[in-house]
Short mmCIF file of C-alpha atoms in Angstrom, two decimals:
data_model
loop_
_atom_site.label_atom_id
_atom_site.label_comp_id
_atom_site.label_asym_id
_atom_site.label_seq_id
_atom_site.Cartn_x
_atom_site.Cartn_y
_atom_site.Cartn_z
CA MET A 70 84.43 154.01 217.78
CA CYS A 71 84.36 157.70 218.67
CA PRO A 72 81.42 158.81 220.83
CA ASP A 73 79.68 160.79 218.06
CA GLU A 74 80.71 158.76 215.00
CA GLN A 75 78.75 156.01 213.33
CA GLN A 76 81.50 154.75 211.00
CA ILE A 77 84.11 152.25 211.33
CA ASN A 78 104.98 153.35 223.51
CA TYR A 79 104.50 150.63 223.28
CA THR A 80 107.29 151.43 221.50
CA SER A 81 109.04 149.96 224.38
CA LEU A 82 107.50 146.65 223.33
CA THR A 83 108.27 146.94 219.64
CA ASP A 84 111.96 147.62 219.15
CA SER A 85 113.25 144.55 217.34
CA ARG A 86 116.77 145.09 218.61
CA GLU A 87 115.64 144.11 222.10
CA LEU A 88 113.96 140.88 221.10
CA PRO A 89 115.38 137.39 221.01
CA ALA A 90 114.18 134.96 218.36
CA ILE A 91 110.68 133.66 219.04
CA SER A 92 111.03 131.07 221.75
CA GLN A 93 109.09 127.83 221.70
CA ALA A 94 107.96 125.35 224.29
CA ALA A 95 109.48 121.89 224.66
CA GLY A 96 108.88 120.01 221.43
CA GLY A 97 108.79 123.24 219.45
CA SER A 98 105.02 123.12 218.98
CA LYS A 99 103.84 126.15 220.95
CA LEU A 100 104.91 129.78 220.89
CA ARG A 101 105.86 131.42 224.15
CA PRO A 102 105.35 135.12 224.95
CA PHE A 103 108.31 137.39 225.56
CA GLY A 104 106.52 140.33 227.20
CA LEU A 105 103.43 141.12 229.26
CA LEU A 106 101.81 144.54 229.50
CA ALA A 107 100.07 144.78 232.87
CA GLU A 108 97.48 147.56 232.65
CA LEU A 109 96.86 148.00 236.36
CA THR A 110 94.15 150.67 236.09
CA TYR A 111 92.33 152.85 233.58
CA ARG A 112 92.50 155.78 236.01
CA CYS A 113 94.90 158.59 235.08
CA PRO A 114 95.35 162.25 236.08
CA LEU A 115 96.07 163.18 232.44
CA HIS A 116 93.56 163.57 229.61
CA CYS A 117 95.73 163.23 226.51
CA PRO A 118 93.83 163.35 223.19
CA TYR A 119 95.75 160.28 221.96
CA CYS A 120 95.25 158.17 225.12
CA SER A 121 95.36 154.41 224.62
CA ASN A 122 92.49 153.86 227.06
CA PRO A 123 89.36 152.53 225.32
CA VAL A 124 87.08 155.33 224.13
CA GLN A 125 84.07 153.59 225.61
CA LEU A 126 84.42 151.93 229.01
CA SER A 127 81.66 150.18 230.92
CA GLN A 128 81.27 150.81 234.63
CA GLU A 129 82.40 147.24 235.29
CA GLN A 130 85.56 147.72 233.24
CA ARG A 131 86.35 150.94 235.09
CA GLU A 132 85.67 149.76 238.62
CA ASN A 133 86.27 146.01 238.69
CA GLU A 134 90.07 146.10 238.90
CA LEU A 135 92.00 142.94 239.68
CA THR A 136 92.97 142.63 243.33
CA THR A 137 96.55 142.45 244.57
CA ALA A 138 96.32 138.67 244.92
CA GLU A 139 94.88 138.29 241.42
CA TRP A 140 97.67 140.35 239.87
CA GLN A 141 100.26 138.36 241.83
CA ARG A 142 98.84 135.15 240.40
CA VAL A 143 98.93 136.62 236.88
CA ILE A 144 102.57 137.61 237.34
CA ARG A 145 103.57 134.14 238.55
CA GLU A 146 101.66 132.49 235.71
CA ALA A 147 103.34 134.81 233.22
CA ALA A 148 106.78 133.76 234.44
CA SER A 149 105.81 130.09 234.20
CA LEU A 150 104.58 130.71 230.65
CA GLY A 151 107.97 132.05 229.60
CA VAL A 152 107.51 135.82 229.90
CA LEU A 153 110.76 137.67 230.58
CA HIS A 154 109.73 141.33 230.44
CA LEU A 155 106.88 142.85 232.49
CA LEU A 156 105.66 146.39 231.87
CA PHE A 157 103.50 148.06 234.51
CA SER A 158 101.18 150.50 232.79
CA GLY A 159 97.69 151.95 232.86
CA GLY A 160 96.16 154.51 232.95
CA GLU A 161 98.58 155.56 235.62
CA PRO A 162 100.03 152.56 237.50
CA LEU A 163 101.20 154.74 240.40
CA LEU A 164 97.54 155.09 241.42
CA ARG A 165 97.70 151.49 242.62
CA ARG A 166 99.00 151.57 246.18
CA ASP A 167 100.03 147.92 245.87
CA LEU A 168 102.48 148.63 243.04
CA PRO A 169 105.60 147.92 245.18
CA THR A 170 104.09 144.56 246.17
CA LEU A 171 103.51 143.67 242.53
CA VAL A 172 107.04 144.74 241.60
CA ALA A 173 108.43 142.56 244.38
CA THR A 174 106.38 139.61 243.13
CA ALA A 175 107.79 140.08 239.64
CA ARG A 176 111.32 140.28 241.00
CA SER A 177 110.79 137.07 243.00
CA VAL A 178 110.04 135.13 239.80
CA GLY A 179 112.87 136.67 237.80
CA LEU A 180 111.01 139.11 235.56
CA TYR A 181 112.58 142.33 234.27
CA THR A 182 110.24 145.18 235.23
CA ASN A 183 109.64 148.53 233.58
CA LEU A 184 107.33 151.24 234.91
CA LEU A 185 105.52 153.20 232.17
CA THR A 186 104.26 156.32 233.89
CA SER A 187 103.13 159.92 233.59
CA ALA A 188 105.25 160.35 236.76
CA LEU A 189 102.50 162.25 238.53
CA GLY A 190 102.71 160.79 242.01
CA LEU A 191 106.31 159.61 241.66
CA THR A 192 107.69 161.16 244.83
CA ARG A 193 111.11 160.45 246.32
CA ARG A 194 109.55 158.10 248.88
CA ARG A 195 107.44 156.28 246.28
CA LEU A 196 110.44 155.81 244.02
CA GLN A 197 112.49 154.46 246.91
CA GLU A 198 109.74 151.92 247.71
CA LEU A 199 109.68 150.74 244.10
CA GLN A 200 113.45 150.55 243.86
CA GLU A 201 113.68 148.55 247.08
CA ALA A 202 110.99 146.22 245.72
CA GLY A 203 113.22 145.51 242.72
CA LEU A 204 112.03 147.82 239.93
CA ASP A 205 114.48 147.67 237.01
CA SER A 206 113.69 150.78 234.93
CA VAL A 207 111.36 153.76 234.50
CA GLN A 208 109.86 155.33 231.40
CA ILE A 209 108.29 158.77 231.77
CA SER A 210 105.99 160.24 229.15
CA PHE A 211 106.31 163.90 228.16
CA GLN A 212 103.94 165.85 225.93
CA ALA A 213 106.23 168.74 224.90
CA ASP A 214 109.37 170.59 225.97
CA GLU A 215 107.61 173.75 227.19
CA ALA A 216 105.33 173.71 230.24
CA ALA A 217 102.28 175.59 228.94
CA LEU A 218 102.06 173.56 225.75
CA ALA A 219 102.78 170.26 227.51
CA ASN A 220 100.15 170.88 230.16
CA GLY A 221 97.64 171.89 227.50
CA ILE A 222 98.17 168.70 225.52
CA ALA A 223 97.91 166.62 228.70
CA GLY A 224 94.83 168.50 229.88
CA CYS A 225 96.43 168.80 233.32
CA PRO A 226 97.80 172.06 234.80
CA GLY A 227 101.21 171.68 236.46
CA ALA A 228 101.89 168.22 235.04
CA HIS A 229 105.05 169.14 233.12
CA GLU A 230 106.81 170.62 236.13
CA ARG A 231 106.07 167.50 238.17
CA LYS A 232 107.37 165.29 235.39
CA LEU A 233 110.65 167.19 235.29
CA GLU A 234 111.12 166.75 239.03
CA ALA A 235 110.28 163.05 238.83
CA ALA A 236 112.74 162.52 235.97
CA ARG A 237 115.49 164.10 238.06
CA LEU A 238 114.61 161.83 240.98
CA VAL A 239 114.84 158.75 238.76
CA LYS A 240 118.18 159.88 237.38
CA ALA A 241 119.53 160.51 240.88
CA SER A 242 118.34 157.07 242.02
CA GLY A 243 120.52 155.32 239.48
CA LEU A 244 117.62 153.56 237.76
CA PRO A 245 117.70 153.59 233.94
CA LEU A 246 115.54 156.46 232.65
CA SER A 247 113.66 156.41 229.35
CA ILE A 248 111.69 159.34 227.96
CA ASN A 249 108.68 158.70 225.75
CA LEU A 250 107.34 161.44 223.48
CA VAL A 251 104.27 160.85 221.34
CA LEU A 252 104.63 162.95 218.19
CA HIS A 253 101.74 164.67 216.40
CA ARG A 254 101.03 167.94 214.65
CA GLY A 255 100.93 169.75 217.99
CA ASN A 256 104.59 169.07 218.84
CA ILE A 257 106.44 167.62 215.84
CA GLU A 258 107.75 171.05 214.80
CA ARG A 259 109.49 171.23 218.21
CA LEU A 260 111.44 168.02 217.68
CA PRO A 261 114.94 169.52 218.21
CA ALA A 262 113.81 170.96 221.55
CA LEU A 263 112.19 167.64 222.51
CA ILE A 264 115.45 165.81 221.89
CA ALA A 265 117.33 168.47 223.85
CA LEU A 266 114.96 167.96 226.79
CA ALA A 267 115.78 164.25 226.94
CA GLU A 268 119.49 165.08 226.80
CA GLN A 269 119.17 167.60 229.64
CA LEU A 270 117.38 165.03 231.79
CA GLY A 271 120.13 162.47 231.22
CA ALA A 272 117.89 159.82 229.68
CA GLN A 273 119.57 156.65 228.46
CA ARG A 274 116.80 156.15 225.92
CA LEU A 275 114.43 158.42 224.00
CA GLU A 276 111.40 156.98 222.25
CA LEU A 277 109.92 159.26 219.59
CA ALA A 278 106.72 157.48 218.66
CA ASN A 279 104.41 159.02 216.12
CA THR A 280 100.80 158.76 217.24
CA GLN A 281 99.11 155.44 216.52
CA TYR A 282 95.67 156.48 215.29
CA LEU A 283 93.54 154.14 217.37
CA GLY A 284 91.09 154.90 220.17
CA TRP A 285 91.14 158.54 221.26
CA ALA A 286 93.79 159.35 218.66
CA PHE A 287 91.50 158.04 215.91
CA CYS A 288 88.80 160.41 217.15
CA ASN A 289 91.34 163.25 216.86
CA ARG A 290 93.12 162.14 213.69
CA MET A 291 92.26 165.27 211.67
CA ALA A 292 93.71 167.48 214.42
CA LEU A 293 96.79 165.40 215.24
CA LEU A 294 98.01 163.87 211.97
CA PRO A 295 101.11 165.74 210.72
CA THR A 296 101.70 166.47 207.06
CA ARG A 297 103.98 164.33 204.92
CA ALA A 298 106.52 167.16 204.80
CA GLN A 299 106.55 167.37 208.61
CA VAL A 300 107.15 163.63 208.91
CA GLN A 301 109.96 163.71 206.35
CA GLN A 302 111.65 166.62 208.13
CA ALA A 303 111.29 164.81 211.46
CA GLU A 304 113.10 161.79 210.02
CA ILE A 305 116.02 163.98 208.97
CA ILE A 306 116.24 165.54 212.44
CA VAL A 307 116.05 162.15 214.16
CA ARG A 308 118.73 160.54 211.97
CA ALA A 309 121.11 163.40 212.75
CA ALA A 310 120.38 163.08 216.48
CA GLN A 311 120.92 159.31 216.38
CA GLU A 312 124.34 159.81 214.85
CA ARG A 313 125.31 162.65 217.20
CA LEU A 314 124.14 160.83 220.34
CA ARG A 315 125.42 157.37 219.44
CA GLY A 316 126.86 155.74 222.55
CA ARG A 317 125.30 158.35 224.87
CA MET A 318 121.54 158.09 224.35
CA GLU A 319 119.59 155.60 222.27
CA VAL A 320 117.08 157.42 220.07
CA LEU A 321 114.21 155.37 218.65
CA TYR A 322 111.85 156.70 216.01
CA VAL A 323 108.58 155.07 214.99
CA LEU A 324 107.23 156.18 211.62
CA PRO A 325 103.46 156.82 211.54
CA ASP A 326 101.56 154.00 209.83
CA TYR A 327 99.70 156.49 207.65
CA TYR A 328 102.93 157.44 205.87
CA ALA A 329 104.46 153.97 205.60
CA GLU A 330 104.26 151.89 202.44
CA ARG A 331 104.37 148.63 204.38
CA PRO A 332 102.37 147.79 207.50
CA LYS A 333 104.04 147.10 210.81
CA PRO A 334 103.52 143.61 212.24
CA CYS A 335 101.05 143.73 215.10
CA LEU A 336 103.51 143.39 217.99
CA TYR A 337 105.57 141.04 215.80
CA GLY A 338 102.53 138.93 215.06
CA TRP A 339 99.16 138.69 216.80
CA GLY A 340 99.54 136.30 219.73
CA ARG A 341 103.17 135.41 218.99
CA ARG A 342 105.36 137.44 221.36
CA TYR A 343 103.20 139.61 223.60
CA LEU A 344 100.04 139.73 225.59
CA SER A 345 98.25 142.38 227.61
CA VAL A 346 96.09 142.05 230.71
CA THR A 347 93.52 144.79 231.27
CA PRO A 348 92.64 146.28 234.69
CA ASP A 349 89.58 144.02 234.91
CA GLY A 350 91.45 140.88 233.86
CA ALA A 351 90.73 140.46 230.14
CA VAL A 352 93.70 139.02 228.24
CA LEU A 353 94.40 140.64 224.87
CA PRO A 354 96.88 140.00 222.04
CA CYS A 355 97.40 143.79 221.98
CA GLN A 356 96.14 146.51 224.29
CA ASN A 357 93.74 147.96 221.70
CA ALA A 358 92.14 144.67 220.64
CA ARG A 359 89.00 145.19 222.72
CA MET A 360 87.72 147.61 220.08
CA ILE A 361 87.07 144.65 217.73
CA PRO A 362 83.45 143.80 218.58
CA ASP A 363 83.21 140.21 217.29
CA LEU A 364 86.07 138.87 219.42
CA HIS A 365 85.55 137.38 222.88
CA PHE A 366 88.45 137.87 225.26
CA ASP A 367 88.89 135.41 228.11
CA ASN A 368 89.52 136.65 231.64
CA VAL A 369 92.17 135.57 234.14
CA ARG A 370 89.39 135.28 236.72
CA GLN A 371 87.98 132.32 234.79
CA ARG A 372 90.98 130.76 233.02
CA SER A 373 94.72 130.54 233.57
CA LEU A 374 97.05 132.72 231.54
CA ALA A 375 98.57 129.64 229.87
CA GLU A 376 95.14 128.33 228.88
CA ILE A 377 94.21 131.66 227.34
CA TRP A 378 97.54 132.05 225.52
CA GLU A 379 97.46 128.54 224.08
CA ARG A 380 93.76 127.97 223.35
CA SER A 381 91.86 131.26 223.41
CA GLU A 382 89.65 131.82 220.38
CA ALA A 383 90.69 135.49 220.25
CA PHE A 384 94.42 134.68 220.21
CA GLU A 385 93.98 132.00 217.55
CA ARG A 386 91.79 134.18 215.31
CA PHE A 387 94.67 136.15 213.74
CA ARG A 388 97.66 134.10 214.82
CA GLY A 389 99.96 133.17 211.96
CA SER A 390 98.88 133.63 208.34
CA HIS A 391 96.16 131.02 207.69
CA TRP A 392 93.35 133.55 208.14
CA MET A 393 94.64 136.09 205.63
CA PRO A 394 92.69 137.28 202.57
CA GLU A 395 94.38 138.36 199.35
CA PRO A 396 96.69 140.11 198.67
CA CYS A 397 98.22 139.03 202.01
CA ARG A 398 97.69 135.31 201.44
CA SER A 399 100.08 135.17 198.49
CA CYS A 400 102.44 137.94 199.66
CA PRO A 401 106.05 136.80 200.28
CA LEU A 402 106.17 139.12 203.32
CA ARG A 403 103.11 137.65 205.04
CA GLU A 404 105.21 135.97 207.75
CA GLN A 405 107.02 139.27 208.42
CA ASP A 406 104.21 141.80 208.75
CA PHE A 407 101.31 139.35 209.39
CA GLY A 408 98.94 141.60 207.50
CA GLY A 409 99.59 144.62 209.71
CA CYS A 410 97.41 146.02 212.49
CA ARG A 411 94.06 144.30 213.06
CA CYS A 412 92.64 147.26 215.00
CA GLN A 413 93.57 149.71 212.25
CA ALA A 414 92.00 147.41 209.67
CA PHE A 415 88.79 147.37 211.70
CA LEU A 416 88.65 151.14 212.22
CA LEU A 417 89.29 151.99 208.57
CA THR A 418 87.40 149.15 206.85
CA GLY A 419 84.92 147.79 209.39
CA ASN A 420 86.46 144.30 209.25
CA ALA A 421 89.47 143.31 211.35
CA ALA A 422 90.37 140.52 208.90
CA ASN A 423 91.00 142.90 206.01
CA THR A 424 94.49 143.83 204.89
CA ASP A 425 95.77 146.80 206.88
CA PRO A 426 95.13 149.95 204.77
CA ALA A 427 98.65 151.09 205.68
CA CYS A 428 99.91 148.62 203.07
CA SER A 429 100.17 150.12 199.59
CA LEU A 430 98.83 146.82 198.18
CA SER A 431 95.71 146.85 200.36
CA PRO A 432 92.40 147.27 198.51
CA TYR A 433 91.59 149.82 201.21
CA HIS A 434 94.78 151.89 200.96
CA SER A 435 92.82 154.72 199.33
CA ARG A 436 90.84 155.23 202.55
CA LEU A 437 94.03 156.07 204.37
CA LEU A 438 95.25 158.25 201.52
CA SER A 439 92.00 160.22 201.59
CA ILE A 440 92.60 161.10 205.26
CA ILE A 441 96.12 162.27 204.43
CA ALA A 442 94.84 164.30 201.48
CA GLU A 443 92.24 166.00 203.65
CA VAL A 444 94.89 166.95 206.22
CA GLU A 445 97.23 168.21 203.50
CA GLN A 446 94.44 170.29 201.94
CA GLN A 447 93.45 171.69 205.32
CA GLN A 448 97.01 172.71 206.11
CA SER A 449 97.88 174.07 202.66
CA ALA A 450 95.04 176.56 203.07
CA SER A 451 97.07 178.23 205.83
CA SER A 452 99.37 180.98 204.58
CA SER A 453 101.81 180.37 207.44
CA GLY A 454 102.29 176.66 206.77
CA PRO A 455 101.06 173.69 208.84
CA ASP A 456 99.21 174.90 211.91
CA SER A 457 99.51 173.33 215.34
CA PRO A 458 96.15 172.41 216.86
CA PHE A 459 97.42 174.04 220.06
CA ALA A 460 98.33 177.65 220.83
CA PRO A 461 101.69 178.26 222.59
CA ASN A 462 99.78 178.53 225.87
CA GLY A 463 98.39 175.03 225.34
CA GLN A 464 94.85 176.05 224.48
CA PRO A 465 93.26 174.05 221.63
CA LEU A 466 92.77 176.10 218.47
CA ILE A 467 90.43 173.58 216.87
CA PRO A 468 87.96 171.06 218.34
CA ILE A 469 89.80 168.25 220.14
CA ARG A 470 88.31 165.44 222.21
CA PHE A 471 90.34 165.00 225.38
CA ARG A 472 90.08 161.69 227.20
CA THR A 473 87.12 161.82 229.57
CA ASN A 474 87.17 158.40 231.25
CA PRO A 475 87.24 157.12 233.85
#
C-alpha cells in the first residue's frame, strides 16, 4: 500500500525460452525450483519511482540482514533442492562486501550466477574479484539513454555516467553483459535510442520490461503508465529491432499487464519454479509477495529452505489451481496462467485469491480499465500528445514518489 493511500527484470527470471520443463523430485511427487533470487540487501544508491523494494519496511527488515554464513547455508541448501540459477540482487548487491565470497560459494556447488546491479560501485577491481570468484554474467539496469533524464529518473546525480563506465568494464572482461531497461511513460518514446544504447555497449541481451505496477510503481501508476498507442508503437519498434539484431543481440520485450488480455503466470506458477529470499531471510514465492498481509512467510533462520519450499503455508496457498475461484476454476488455461499475479489481484481488488484483473474474463477487469481510461483522458487533454512525467533535464513535471527507504 502506498504511504498516503487507504485503498487496496525479473524479466531475467521469466523468459520461457531459458527454462527447462518443470523438474520433479524422485518419485515425481514434488516440484523442484529452477531459480533463486537472493535479495542481499534493501539498500541502494538509486531512488527509482518503480523500485521493487517494499513500500513499507520495518526497521528489523532494513537492518537485520542475513550474515555471510547464513547466506552461504541458503546457497548450499538451494543447490541441494535442485536450484540451477542464482541471481544476486537487492537493493544493490554490490553494497555487500562479502559478495565475492557468496559468488564463490555458489560456484562451488555448481550454480549459474547472475549479478543484477545498478553498477554503482562496480569498479575494475570489484569486477575482477567477482570474476575470479566465478561470476557467470552481469545485468546492468539503465533508466534512459541520455544522462540528465536517466539521472532524474534514478534520483541520483552522476549515476548514468558510472553505469556506462561499468558496462564497458564488463564488456572488456569477457563476461556476458545484459542491459535491463524498465519502460514507462517517461522513457518509452525514446525506445529507438534505448535500443541503440544497448548496441553501442555491446550487450548480448537487452531486456525491455514494461513497468510492473506493484510497490512503488503502483504508487506512481498514474505518472508512469504509458498510453495504449505508446505501447502499440513500442511493440512495432521492438519487433523490427528483434529482426534486425537477430544473431547479434537478443531483444526481449515484456508487455505491460494493464494492456494484455490474458494474465501472465506468476513466475510460471506460484511456488512451482522460483523462490526469493529477502535480505532478512524470509522466503517468498515471488519478491513482491510480502505485500499480501494475510500470508505468513517462513524464515531461513528458523526452517531449512527445503522445508519451506515443500511445506510452507504461504507456498501452498496459491500453488497449482485448487484454490481458484470462478472464472479461473473452469478455465481451460488455468494450468497455464495460474490465475495471473496474486500481488496485482490484491492491490486492485483487496483479495489476493481473486482472478487477476489483467484477465479480460476477470470480474474485476473494469478496475484496471478505469485506470487506463483515466491515463488516456489525462494525456488526450495535452495538445502536444502524451506528456512525459519528466522534463529533458530529468526534473519531475508532476508529483512522483521516489523510493525513500532504507
